[in-house]
Structure formats: structure tokens, C-alpha cells
């Protein structure tokens, strides 16, 4: 633990994206995409090819996968979306695990009295099921999915709701996509980007207030940020 007082911390709340930020879900998401693609005779995509497709929700991820393997029509997208969701729901945490250092960082934040939240574009029931299977649910005061409020990132509303559910106060957000950065900025929060996430563009292009290359850097980085950074 840091030798500083746990109260010497600039944020009362820290929110996180899920996929590519807290958890490496790429193996299970790629398997779900490939299950859907196989149903129409498409070749499978590698996990590395699927990673940049993650972040905008399952339907957008599938659209990218179909575009990469020959295109699609609306009926095919609707049918395969349901197939993907059913497969994913049955195989949520086969390969999924926290990124290195995540648990230690969450422990440190909790020691400092920080309330933790999640705002993900993943369906809330999927997010809760994965967190439950990994024994992480109780660490978070708020868990908001892409369907919880009927709007997703980059809208600021879900992040604002997460802050409210955590009791309000100074907050920061941690993510790995342009959706995370745009939503946090629109909500008035400083934002940290993860260079190890599921990036669809260079991490420097996201416009975050800070970048971390691993969770060992998270607490020191947050300590340097001001709640009024945005």
C-alpha cells in the first residue's frame, strides 16, 4: 500500500469501462463472433482481429466482423446478433480474466475509501454475470450497462448515473476507447486511457488526460490528475 494517508486522494469515485480496461474479454468475444460467422459459412477471425471491433456493443462488433468477411444485410445481422448473444451468454467467462494488476489497484482504491463503478456498453446482465463469475461484483457500488438507461457511451448520461449511484463527488474514469473518452469528457470527468486495451486507433489519438501502460501506473497517475482536469 502507498505510505501516504488514504485520504490524500483527489477522487471520491473512480469509474471503469469493462472490456479492454478491467477485463481481457477478447477470447470469449472473438469466440462468439466466430460462432455467428460460422453459421453462414464465414471464415473465423483471430482474436487480434476482433479486438479493435470491441467497445461499441455486441451488435456493432458483429457488424465489423461481417464487414471484414464479406458484408451483410439487415436480416442476417438481426439473426446473427441473437445467435452471438446466445452463445456469449452461455460462455461468458471461459477465457476472460482481469488484466494484470487490476485486483491490487482495486484493493488500493478501496483502502483509500474510493467508491468504484463500472459503465460498459455491454448488456448489464452480461457484465454482472461475468463479474459474478470472477468474484468481483461486491467491489463495485454501481454497475451500469449499455441497456441500463437505453443510451450508451459516448453519451455522458450513463457515466453521470454511475457517479450519482456512487453518492456523487469528484470522479475520474478509466477506459480504452474513443467512446470512453468522449463520454467522460461530456460528463465533465478527467479520463485515463489504457494502452493495453482493445484499441481501434493509437492510444495517443484518444485525447485522454493521461495514459497508462499497466495497472501499476494507475494510482500514481490518478494522484497527478485534478478533478477539474476537464
Coordinates of N, CA and C in Angstrom, one line a residue:
X1 N 0.8 -1.2 0.0 CA 0.0 0.0 0.0 C 0.9 1.3 0.0
X2 N 0.4 2.3 -0.6 CA 1.1 3.6 -0.6 C 1.2 4.1 0.9
X3 N 2.3 4.7 1.2 CA 2.6 5.1 2.5 C 1.8 6.4 2.8
X4 N 1.3 7.1 1.8 CA 0.5 8.3 2.0 C -0.8 8.0 2.7
X5 N -1.4 9.0 3.4 CA -2.7 8.8 4.0 C -3.7 8.4 3.0
X6 N -4.6 7.5 3.3 CA -5.6 7.1 2.3 C -6.5 8.2 1.9
X7 N -6.5 9.2 2.7 CA -7.4 10.4 2.5 C -6.8 11.4 1.5
X8 N -5.5 11.3 1.3 CA -4.8 12.2 0.3 C -5.0 11.7 -1.1
X9 N -6.2 11.7 -1.5 CA -6.5 11.2 -2.9 C -7.5 12.2 -3.5
X10 N -7.3 12.5 -4.8 CA -8.1 13.6 -5.4 C -9.6 13.2 -5.8
X11 N -9.9 11.9 -5.8 CA -11.2 11.4 -6.3 C -11.9 10.6 -5.3
X12 N -13.2 10.9 -5.1 CA -14.1 10.1 -4.3 C -14.6 8.8 -5.0
X13 N -14.6 8.9 -6.4 CA -15.2 7.9 -7.2 C -14.2 7.6 -8.4
X14 N -14.0 6.4 -8.7 CA -13.3 6.0 -9.9 C -14.2 5.0 -10.7
X15 N -14.5 5.4 -11.9 CA -15.3 4.5 -12.8 C -14.4 3.9 -13.8
X16 N -14.9 2.7 -14.3 CA -14.1 1.9 -15.2 C -15.0 1.4 -16.3
X17 N -14.5 1.4 -17.6 CA -15.0 0.6 -18.6 C -14.7 -0.9 -18.2
X18 N -15.3 -1.9 -18.9 CA -15.1 -3.3 -18.6 C -14.2 -3.9 -19.6
X19 N -14.7 -4.1 -20.8 CA -13.9 -4.8 -21.9 C -12.7 -4.0 -22.3
X20 N -11.5 -4.7 -22.2 CA -10.3 -4.0 -22.6 C -9.7 -3.0 -21.6
X21 N -10.4 -2.8 -20.4 CA -10.0 -1.9 -19.4 C -9.8 -2.7 -18.1
X22 N -10.8 -3.2 -17.5 CA -10.6 -4.1 -16.3 C -10.4 -5.5 -16.7
X23 N -11.1 -6.0 -17.7 CA -11.0 -7.4 -18.1 C -10.6 -7.6 -19.5
X24 N -9.8 -8.7 -19.7 CA -9.5 -9.1 -21.1 C -10.5 -10.1 -21.5
X25 N -11.6 -9.6 -22.2 CA -12.7 -10.4 -22.6 C -12.6 -10.9 -24.1
X26 N -11.4 -10.6 -24.7 CA -11.3 -10.7 -26.1 C -11.5 -12.2 -26.6
X27 N -11.0 -13.1 -25.8 CA -11.1 -14.5 -26.3 C -12.5 -15.0 -26.4
X28 N -13.3 -14.6 -25.4 CA -14.7 -15.1 -25.4 C -15.6 -14.3 -26.4
X29 N -15.2 -13.0 -26.5 CA -16.0 -12.2 -27.5 C -15.6 -12.7 -29.0
X30 N -14.4 -13.0 -29.2 CA -14.0 -13.5 -30.5 C -14.7 -14.8 -30.8
X31 N -14.8 -15.7 -29.8 CA -15.4 -17.0 -30.0 C -16.9 -16.8 -30.3
X32 N -17.5 -15.8 -29.7 CA -19.0 -15.5 -30.0 C -19.1 -15.0 -31.4
X33 N -18.2 -14.1 -31.8 CA -18.3 -13.6 -33.2 C -18.1 -14.7 -34.2
X34 N -17.1 -15.6 -34.0 CA -16.8 -16.7 -34.9 C -17.9 -17.7 -34.9
X35 N -18.6 -17.9 -33.8 CA -19.7 -18.8 -33.8 C -20.8 -18.3 -34.7
X36 N -21.1 -17.0 -34.7 CA -22.1 -16.4 -35.5 C -21.6 -16.4 -37.0
X37 N -20.4 -16.1 -37.3 CA -19.9 -16.2 -38.6 C -19.9 -17.6 -39.2
X38 N -19.6 -18.6 -38.4 CA -19.6 -19.9 -38.9 C -20.9 -20.4 -39.3
X39 N -22.0 -19.8 -38.7 CA -23.3 -20.2 -39.1 C -23.7 -19.9 -40.5
X40 N -23.0 -19.0 -41.1 CA -23.2 -18.6 -42.5 C -22.0 -18.9 -43.4
X41 N -21.1 -19.8 -42.9 CA -20.0 -20.3 -43.7 C -18.9 -19.3 -43.8
X42 N -18.8 -18.3 -42.9 CA -17.7 -17.4 -43.0 C -16.4 -17.9 -42.2
X43 N -15.3 -17.5 -42.7 CA -14.0 -17.9 -42.1 C -13.9 -17.2 -40.7
X44 N -13.3 -17.9 -39.7 CA -13.1 -17.3 -38.4 C -12.1 -16.1 -38.4
X45 N -12.3 -15.2 -37.5 CA -11.4 -14.1 -37.3 C -10.5 -14.4 -36.1
X46 N -9.2 -13.9 -36.1 CA -8.4 -14.1 -35.0 C -8.8 -13.2 -33.9
X47 N -8.3 -13.5 -32.7 CA -8.6 -12.7 -31.5 C -8.1 -11.3 -31.7
X48 N -6.9 -11.2 -32.3 CA -6.3 -9.9 -32.6 C -7.1 -9.0 -33.6
X49 N -7.7 -9.7 -34.5 CA -8.6 -9.0 -35.5 C -9.9 -8.5 -34.9
X50 N -10.4 -9.2 -33.9 CA -11.6 -8.9 -33.2 C -11.4 -7.7 -32.2
X51 N -10.3 -7.7 -31.6 CA -10.1 -6.7 -30.5 C -10.4 -5.2 -30.9
X52 N -10.0 -4.7 -32.1 CA -10.4 -3.4 -32.4 C -11.9 -3.2 -32.7
X53 N -12.6 -4.3 -32.8 CA -14.1 -4.2 -33.1 C -14.9 -4.1 -31.8
X54 N -14.2 -4.3 -30.7 CA -14.9 -4.3 -29.4 C -15.0 -2.9 -28.8
X55 N -16.1 -2.6 -28.2 CA -16.2 -1.3 -27.5 C -17.5 -0.6 -27.7
X56 N -18.1 -0.9 -28.9 CA -19.4 -0.2 -29.2 C -20.6 -1.0 -29.0
X57 N -20.4 -2.2 -28.3 CA -21.6 -3.1 -28.1 C -21.5 -4.3 -29.0
X58 N -22.2 -5.3 -28.7 CA -22.2 -6.6 -29.5 C -22.6 -6.4 -30.9
X59 N -23.7 -5.7 -31.1 CA -24.2 -5.5 -32.5 C -23.2 -4.8 -33.4
X60 N -22.5 -3.8 -32.9 CA -21.5 -3.1 -33.7 C -20.3 -4.0 -33.9
X61 N -19.9 -4.8 -32.9 CA -18.8 -5.7 -33.1 C -19.1 -6.7 -34.2
X62 N -20.3 -7.2 -34.2 CA -20.8 -8.2 -35.2 C -20.8 -7.5 -36.6
X63 N -21.2 -6.3 -36.7 CA -21.2 -5.6 -37.9 C -19.8 -5.5 -38.5
X64 N -18.9 -5.2 -37.6 CA -17.5 -5.1 -38.1 C -17.0 -6.5 -38.6
X65 N -17.4 -7.5 -37.8 CA -17.0 -8.9 -38.2 C -17.5 -9.3 -39.5
X66 N -18.8 -8.9 -39.8 CA -19.4 -9.3 -41.0 C -18.8 -8.5 -42.2
X67 N -18.5 -7.2 -41.9 CA -17.9 -6.4 -42.9 C -16.5 -6.9 -43.4
X68 N -15.8 -7.5 -42.4 CA -14.5 -8.0 -42.6 C -14.5 -9.3 -43.4
X69 N -15.6 -10.0 -43.4 CA -15.7 -11.3 -44.0 C -16.6 -11.4 -45.2
X70 N -17.1 -10.3 -45.7 CA -17.9 -10.3 -46.9 C -19.2 -9.5 -46.9
X71 N -19.5 -8.8 -45.8 CA -20.7 -7.9 -45.8 C -21.9 -8.6 -45.2
X72 N -23.0 -7.9 -45.2 CA -24.3 -8.5 -44.6 C -25.5 -7.7 -45.1
X73 N -26.6 -8.2 -44.8 CA -27.9 -7.5 -45.0 C -28.6 -7.4 -43.6
X74 N -29.6 -6.6 -43.5 CA -30.2 -6.4 -42.2 C -30.8 -7.6 -41.6
X75 N -31.4 -8.5 -42.4 CA -31.9 -9.8 -41.8 C -30.8 -10.6 -41.3
X76 N -29.7 -10.7 -42.0 CA -28.6 -11.5 -41.5 C -28.0 -11.0 -40.2
X77 N -27.9 -9.6 -40.2 CA -27.4 -9.0 -38.9 C -28.3 -9.3 -37.8
X78 N -29.6 -9.1 -37.9 CA -30.5 -9.4 -36.8 C -30.4 -10.8 -36.3
X79 N -30.4 -11.8 -37.3 CA -30.4 -13.2 -36.9 C -29.1 -13.6 -36.2
X80 N -28.0 -13.1 -36.8 CA -26.7 -13.5 -36.2 C -26.4 -12.7 -34.9
X81 N -27.0 -11.6 -34.7 CA -26.9 -10.9 -33.4 C -27.4 -11.7 -32.3
X82 N -28.6 -12.3 -32.5 CA -29.2 -13.1 -31.5 C -28.4 -14.4 -31.3
X83 N -27.9 -14.9 -32.3 CA -27.0 -16.1 -32.2 C -25.8 -15.8 -31.4
X84 N -25.2 -14.7 -31.7 CA -24.0 -14.3 -31.0 C -24.3 -14.1 -29.5
X85 N -25.3 -13.4 -29.2 CA -25.7 -13.1 -27.8 C -26.0 -14.4 -27.0
X86 N -26.7 -15.4 -27.7 CA -27.0 -16.6 -27.0 C -25.7 -17.4 -26.7
X87 N -24.8 -17.4 -27.7 CA -23.5 -18.2 -27.5 C -22.7 -17.5 -26.4
X88 N -22.6 -16.2 -26.5 CA -21.8 -15.4 -25.5 C -22.4 -15.6 -24.1
X89 N -23.7 -15.6 -23.9 CA -24.3 -15.7 -22.6 C -24.0 -17.1 -22.0
X90 N -23.8 -18.1 -22.8 CA -23.5 -19.4 -22.4 C -22.0 -19.7 -22.1
X91 N -21.2 -18.7 -22.6 CA -19.8 -18.9 -22.5 C -19.1 -17.5 -22.1
X92 N -19.6 -16.9 -21.1 CA -19.2 -15.6 -20.7 C -17.7 -15.5 -20.2
X93 N -17.3 -16.5 -19.5 CA -16.0 -16.3 -18.8 C -15.1 -17.5 -18.9
X94 N -15.1 -18.1 -20.1 CA -14.2 -19.2 -20.4 C -12.8 -18.8 -20.4
X95 N -12.5 -17.7 -21.1 CA -11.1 -17.2 -21.2 C -10.9 -15.8 -20.5
X96 N -12.0 -15.2 -20.1 CA -12.0 -13.9 -19.6 C -11.3 -13.8 -18.2
X97 N -10.4 -12.8 -18.0 CA -9.7 -12.6 -16.7 C -9.4 -11.2 -16.6
X98 N -9.2 -10.7 -15.3 CA -8.7 -9.3 -15.1 C -7.3 -9.1 -15.7
X99 N -7.1 -7.9 -16.2 CA -5.7 -7.6 -16.6 C -4.8 -7.7 -15.4
X100 N -3.5 -7.9 -15.6 CA -2.5 -7.9 -14.5 C -2.6 -6.6 -13.7
X101 N -2.6 -6.8 -12.4 CA -2.5 -5.6 -11.5 C -3.9 -5.0 -11.2
X102 N -5.0 -5.5 -11.8 CA -6.3 -4.9 -11.6 C -6.7 -5.1 -10.1
X103 N -6.6 -6.3 -9.6 CA -7.1 -6.6 -8.3 C -6.3 -5.7 -7.2
X104 N -5.0 -5.6 -7.4 CA -4.2 -4.8 -6.5 C -4.7 -3.4 -6.5
X105 N -5.0 -2.8 -7.7 CA -5.4 -1.5 -7.9 C -6.8 -1.2 -7.2
X106 N -7.7 -2.2 -7.4 CA -9.0 -2.1 -6.8 C -8.8 -2.1 -5.3
X107 N -8.0 -3.0 -4.8 CA -7.7 -3.0 -3.3 C -7.2 -1.7 -2.8
X108 N -6.2 -1.1 -3.6 CA -5.7 0.2 -3.1 C -6.7 1.3 -3.1
X109 N -7.5 1.3 -4.2 CA -8.6 2.3 -4.2 C -9.6 2.2 -3.1
X110 N -9.9 0.9 -2.8 CA -10.8 0.7 -1.7 C -10.2 1.1 -0.3
X111 N -8.9 0.8 -0.2 CA -8.2 1.2 1.0 C -8.3 2.7 1.2
X112 N -8.2 3.4 0.1 CA -8.3 4.9 0.2 C -9.7 5.4 0.3
X113 N -10.7 4.5 0.4 CA -12.1 5.0 0.6 C -12.8 5.4 -0.7
X114 N -12.2 5.0 -1.8 CA -12.8 5.4 -3.1 C -13.9 4.4 -3.5
X115 N -15.0 5.0 -3.9 CA -16.1 4.1 -4.4 C -15.9 3.8 -5.9
X116 N -16.1 2.6 -6.3 CA -15.8 2.1 -7.6 C -17.1 1.9 -8.4
X117 N -17.1 2.2 -9.7 CA -18.2 2.0 -10.6 C -17.8 1.4 -11.9
X118 N -18.7 0.8 -12.6 CA -18.5 0.4 -13.9 C -19.5 0.9 -14.9
X119 N -19.1 1.4 -16.0 CA -20.0 1.8 -17.1 C -19.5 1.2 -18.4
X120 N -20.2 0.2 -18.8 CA -19.8 -0.5 -20.0 C -20.9 -0.5 -21.0
X121 N -20.6 -0.6 -22.3 CA -21.6 -0.7 -23.4 C -22.1 -2.2 -23.5
X122 N -21.5 -3.1 -22.7 CA -22.0 -4.5 -22.7 C -23.4 -4.5 -22.0
X123 N -24.2 -5.4 -22.4 CA -25.5 -5.6 -21.6 C -25.3 -5.7 -20.2
X124 N -26.1 -5.1 -19.3 CA -25.8 -5.1 -17.9 C -25.9 -6.5 -17.3
X125 N -26.8 -7.4 -17.8 CA -26.8 -8.7 -17.3 C -25.6 -9.5 -17.6
X126 N -25.0 -9.3 -18.7 CA -23.7 -9.9 -19.1 C -22.6 -9.4 -18.2
X127 N -22.5 -8.1 -18.0 CA -21.5 -7.5 -17.1 C -21.6 -8.1 -15.7
X128 N -22.8 -8.1 -15.2 CA -23.0 -8.7 -13.8 C -22.6 -10.2 -13.8
X129 N -23.0 -10.9 -14.8 CA -22.7 -12.3 -14.8 C -21.2 -12.6 -14.8
X130 N -20.5 -11.8 -15.6 CA -19.0 -12.0 -15.7 C -18.4 -11.6 -14.4
X131 N -18.7 -10.4 -13.9 CA -18.2 -10.0 -12.6 C -18.5 -11.0 -11.5
X132 N -19.7 -11.5 -11.5 CA -20.1 -12.5 -10.5 C -19.2 -13.8 -10.6
X133 N -19.0 -14.2 -11.8 CA -18.2 -15.5 -12.0 C -16.8 -15.3 -11.6
X134 N -16.3 -14.1 -11.6 CA -14.9 -13.7 -11.2 C -14.8 -13.3 -9.8
X135 N -16.0 -13.2 -9.1 CA -16.0 -12.8 -7.7 C -15.7 -11.3 -7.5
X136 N -16.1 -10.5 -8.4 CA -15.7 -9.1 -8.4 C -16.9 -8.2 -8.1
X137 N -18.1 -8.7 -8.2 CA -19.3 -7.8 -8.1 C -19.3 -6.9 -6.9
X138 N -19.0 -7.4 -5.7 CA -19.2 -6.7 -4.5 C -18.2 -5.5 -4.4
X139 N -17.2 -5.5 -5.3 CA -16.2 -4.4 -5.2 C -16.8 -3.1 -5.8
X140 N -17.9 -3.2 -6.5 CA -18.4 -2.0 -7.2 C -19.8 -1.5 -6.7
X141 N -19.8 -0.2 -6.4 CA -21.1 0.4 -5.9 C -22.1 0.5 -7.0
X142 N -21.6 0.7 -8.2 CA -22.5 0.9 -9.4 C -22.0 0.1 -10.5
X143 N -23.0 -0.6 -11.2 CA -22.7 -1.3 -12.4 C -23.7 -1.0 -13.5
X144 N -23.3 -0.2 -14.5 CA -24.3 0.2 -15.5 C -23.9 -0.3 -16.9
X145 N -24.8 -0.9 -17.5 CA -24.6 -1.5 -18.9 C -25.1 -0.6 -20.0
X146 N -24.9 -1.1 -21.2 CA -25.3 -0.3 -22.3 C -26.9 -0.2 -22.5
X147 N -27.5 -1.2 -21.8 CA -29.0 -1.2 -21.9 C -29.7 -0.7 -20.6
X148 N -28.9 -0.3 -19.6 CA -29.5 0.1 -18.3 C -30.4 1.3 -18.5
X149 N -29.9 2.3 -19.2 CA -30.6 3.6 -19.4 C -31.1 3.8 -20.8
X150 N -30.9 2.8 -21.6 CA -31.3 2.9 -23.0 C -30.4 3.8 -23.9
X151 N -29.3 4.3 -23.3 CA -28.3 5.0 -24.1 C -26.9 4.4 -23.7
X152 N -26.0 4.6 -24.7 CA -24.6 4.0 -24.5 C -23.6 5.2 -24.6
X153 N -22.4 4.9 -24.2 CA -21.3 5.8 -24.5 C -21.2 5.9 -26.0
X154 N -21.0 7.1 -26.5 CA -20.4 8.3 -25.9 C -21.3 9.2 -25.2
X155 N -22.6 8.9 -25.0 CA -23.5 9.7 -24.2 C -22.9 9.8 -22.8
X156 N -23.0 11.0 -22.2 CA -22.5 11.1 -20.8 C -23.5 10.6 -19.8
X157 N -24.7 10.4 -20.2 CA -25.7 10.0 -19.2 C -25.4 8.8 -18.3
X158 N -24.9 7.7 -18.9 CA -24.6 6.5 -18.1 C -23.5 6.8 -17.1
X159 N -22.5 7.6 -17.5 CA -21.4 7.9 -16.6 C -21.9 8.8 -15.5
X160 N -22.8 9.7 -15.8 CA -23.3 10.6 -14.8 C -24.2 9.8 -13.8
X161 N -24.9 8.8 -14.3 CA -25.7 8.0 -13.4 C -24.8 7.1 -12.5
X162 N -23.7 6.7 -13.1 CA -22.8 5.9 -12.2 C -22.3 6.7 -11.1
X163 N -21.9 8.0 -11.4 CA -21.4 8.9 -10.3 C -22.5 9.1 -9.3
X164 N -23.7 9.3 -9.7 CA -24.8 9.5 -8.8 C -25.0 8.3 -7.9
X165 N -25.0 7.1 -8.5 CA -25.2 5.9 -7.7 C -24.1 5.7 -6.7
X166 N -22.9 6.2 -7.0 CA -21.8 6.1 -6.1 C -21.8 7.2 -5.0
X167 N -22.8 8.1 -5.0 CA -23.0 9.1 -4.0 C -22.5 10.5 -4.4
X168 N -22.0 10.7 -5.6 CA -21.6 12.0 -6.1 C -20.3 12.4 -5.5
X169 N -19.7 13.4 -6.1 CA -18.4 13.9 -5.6 C -17.4 13.8 -6.8
X170 N -16.2 14.1 -6.5 CA -15.1 14.2 -7.5 C -14.9 12.8 -8.1
X171 N -14.8 12.7 -9.4 CA -14.8 11.4 -10.1 C -13.8 11.4 -11.3
X172 N -13.2 10.3 -11.6 CA -12.4 10.1 -12.8 C -12.9 8.8 -13.4
X173 N -12.6 8.7 -14.7 CA -13.0 7.5 -15.5 C -11.8 6.9 -16.2
X174 N -11.8 5.5 -16.3 CA -10.7 4.8 -16.9 C -11.3 4.0 -18.0
X175 N -10.7 4.1 -19.2 CA -11.2 3.3 -20.4 C -10.2 3.1 -21.4
X176 N -10.6 2.5 -22.6 CA -9.7 2.2 -23.6 C -10.2 2.6 -25.0
X177 N -11.3 3.3 -25.1 CA -11.8 3.6 -26.4 C -12.2 5.1 -26.5
X178 N -12.4 5.5 -27.8 CA -12.8 6.9 -28.0 C -14.2 7.1 -27.4
X179 N -15.0 6.1 -27.3 CA -16.3 6.2 -26.6 C -16.2 6.5 -25.2
X180 N -15.2 5.9 -24.5 CA -14.9 6.2 -23.1 C -14.5 7.6 -22.9
X181 N -13.6 8.1 -23.7 CA -13.0 9.4 -23.6 C -14.1 10.5 -23.9
X182 N -14.8 10.3 -24.9 CA -15.9 11.2 -25.3 C -17.0 11.3 -24.2
X183 N -17.4 10.2 -23.7 CA -18.4 10.1 -22.6 C -17.9 10.8 -21.4
X184 N -16.7 10.5 -21.0 CA -16.2 11.1 -19.7 C -16.0 12.6 -19.9
X185 N -15.5 13.0 -21.0 CA -15.4 14.5 -21.2 C -16.7 15.2 -21.2
X186 N -17.7 14.6 -21.8 CA -19.0 15.2 -21.9 C -19.7 15.2 -20.5
X187 N -19.3 14.2 -19.6 CA -19.8 14.2 -18.2 C -18.9 15.1 -17.3
X188 N -17.9 15.7 -17.8 CA -17.0 16.6 -17.0 C -16.0 15.9 -16.2
X189 N -15.6 14.6 -16.5 CA -14.7 13.9 -15.8 C -13.3 13.8 -16.5
X190 N -12.2 13.9 -15.7 CA -10.9 13.5 -16.3 C -10.9 12.0 -16.7
X191 N -10.1 11.7 -17.7 CA -10.2 10.3 -18.2 C -8.8 9.8 -18.4
X192 N -8.6 8.5 -18.0 CA -7.3 7.8 -18.2 C -7.5 6.7 -19.2
X193 N -6.6 6.7 -20.2 CA -6.7 5.6 -21.3 C -5.7 4.5 -21.1
X194 N -6.1 3.3 -21.4 CA -5.3 2.1 -21.2 C -4.6 1.7 -22.5
X195 N -3.3 1.8 -22.6 CA -2.7 1.5 -23.9 C -2.8 0.0 -24.2
X196 N -3.1 -0.8 -23.2 CA -3.1 -2.3 -23.4 C -4.6 -2.8 -23.8
X197 N -5.5 -1.8 -24.0 CA -6.9 -2.2 -24.3 C -7.1 -2.5 -25.7
X198 N -8.4 -2.6 -26.0 CA -8.8 -3.0 -27.4 C -8.9 -1.8 -28.3
X199 N -7.7 -1.3 -28.7 CA -7.7 -0.1 -29.4 C -8.0 -0.2 -30.9
X200 N -8.8 0.8 -31.4 CA -9.0 0.8 -32.8 C -8.2 2.0 -33.5
X201 N -7.5 2.7 -32.6 CA -6.6 3.7 -33.1 C -5.5 3.9 -32.1
X202 N -4.4 4.6 -32.4 CA -3.3 4.8 -31.4 C -3.9 5.4 -30.1
X203 N -3.4 5.0 -29.0 CA -4.0 5.4 -27.7 C -3.8 6.9 -27.6
X204 N -2.7 7.5 -28.2 CA -2.4 8.9 -28.1 C -3.5 9.7 -28.8
X205 N -4.2 9.1 -29.8 CA -5.2 9.8 -30.5 C -6.5 9.9 -29.8
X206 N -6.6 9.2 -28.7 CA -7.9 9.3 -28.0 C -8.2 10.6 -27.3
X207 N -7.1 11.3 -26.9 CA -7.3 12.6 -26.3 C -7.6 12.5 -24.8
X208 N -7.1 11.4 -24.2 CA -7.3 11.3 -22.7 C -6.4 12.2 -21.9
X209 N -6.7 12.4 -20.7 CA -5.9 13.3 -19.8 C -4.6 12.6 -19.5
X210 N -4.5 11.3 -19.5 CA -3.4 10.5 -19.1 C -3.5 9.1 -19.8
X211 N -2.3 8.5 -19.9 CA -2.3 7.1 -20.5 C -1.5 6.2 -19.5
X212 N -2.0 5.0 -19.3 CA -1.2 4.0 -18.5 C -0.9 2.8 -19.4
X213 N 0.2 2.3 -19.1 CA 0.7 1.1 -19.9 C 0.4 -0.2 -19.0
X214 N 0.0 0.0 -17.8 CA -0.3 -1.1 -16.9 C -0.9 -0.6 -15.6
X215 N -1.5 -1.5 -14.8 CA -2.2 -1.0 -13.6 C -1.3 -0.6 -12.5
X216 N 0.0 -0.9 -12.6 CA 0.9 -0.4 -11.6 C 1.0 1.1 -11.7
X217 N 0.6 1.7 -12.8 CA 0.7 3.1 -13.0 C -0.6 3.8 -12.7
X218 N -1.7 3.1 -12.4 CA -3.0 3.8 -12.2 C -3.1 4.7 -11.0
X219 N -2.7 4.3 -9.8 CA -2.8 5.1 -8.6 C -2.0 6.3 -8.8
X220 N -0.7 6.2 -9.1 CA 0.2 7.4 -9.3 C -0.4 8.4 -10.3
X221 N -0.9 7.8 -11.4 CA -1.5 8.7 -12.5 C -2.7 9.4 -11.9
X222 N -3.6 8.8 -11.3 CA -4.8 9.4 -10.7 C -4.4 10.5 -9.7
X223 N -3.3 10.2 -8.9 CA -2.8 11.2 -7.9 C -2.4 12.5 -8.6
X224 N -1.9 12.4 -9.8 CA -1.4 13.6 -10.5 C -2.5 14.3 -11.2
X225 N -3.7 13.7 -11.4 CA -4.8 14.4 -12.1 C -5.6 15.2 -11.1
X226 N -6.1 16.3 -11.6 CA -7.0 17.1 -10.9 C -8.5 16.8 -11.2
X227 N -9.4 16.8 -10.2 CA -10.8 16.6 -10.5 C -11.3 17.6 -11.5
X228 N -10.6 18.8 -11.7 CA -11.1 19.8 -12.6 C -10.3 19.8 -13.9
X229 N -9.7 18.6 -14.2 CA -8.8 18.5 -15.4 C -9.5 18.8 -16.7
X230 N -10.8 18.5 -16.7 CA -11.6 18.8 -17.9 C -12.3 20.1 -17.8

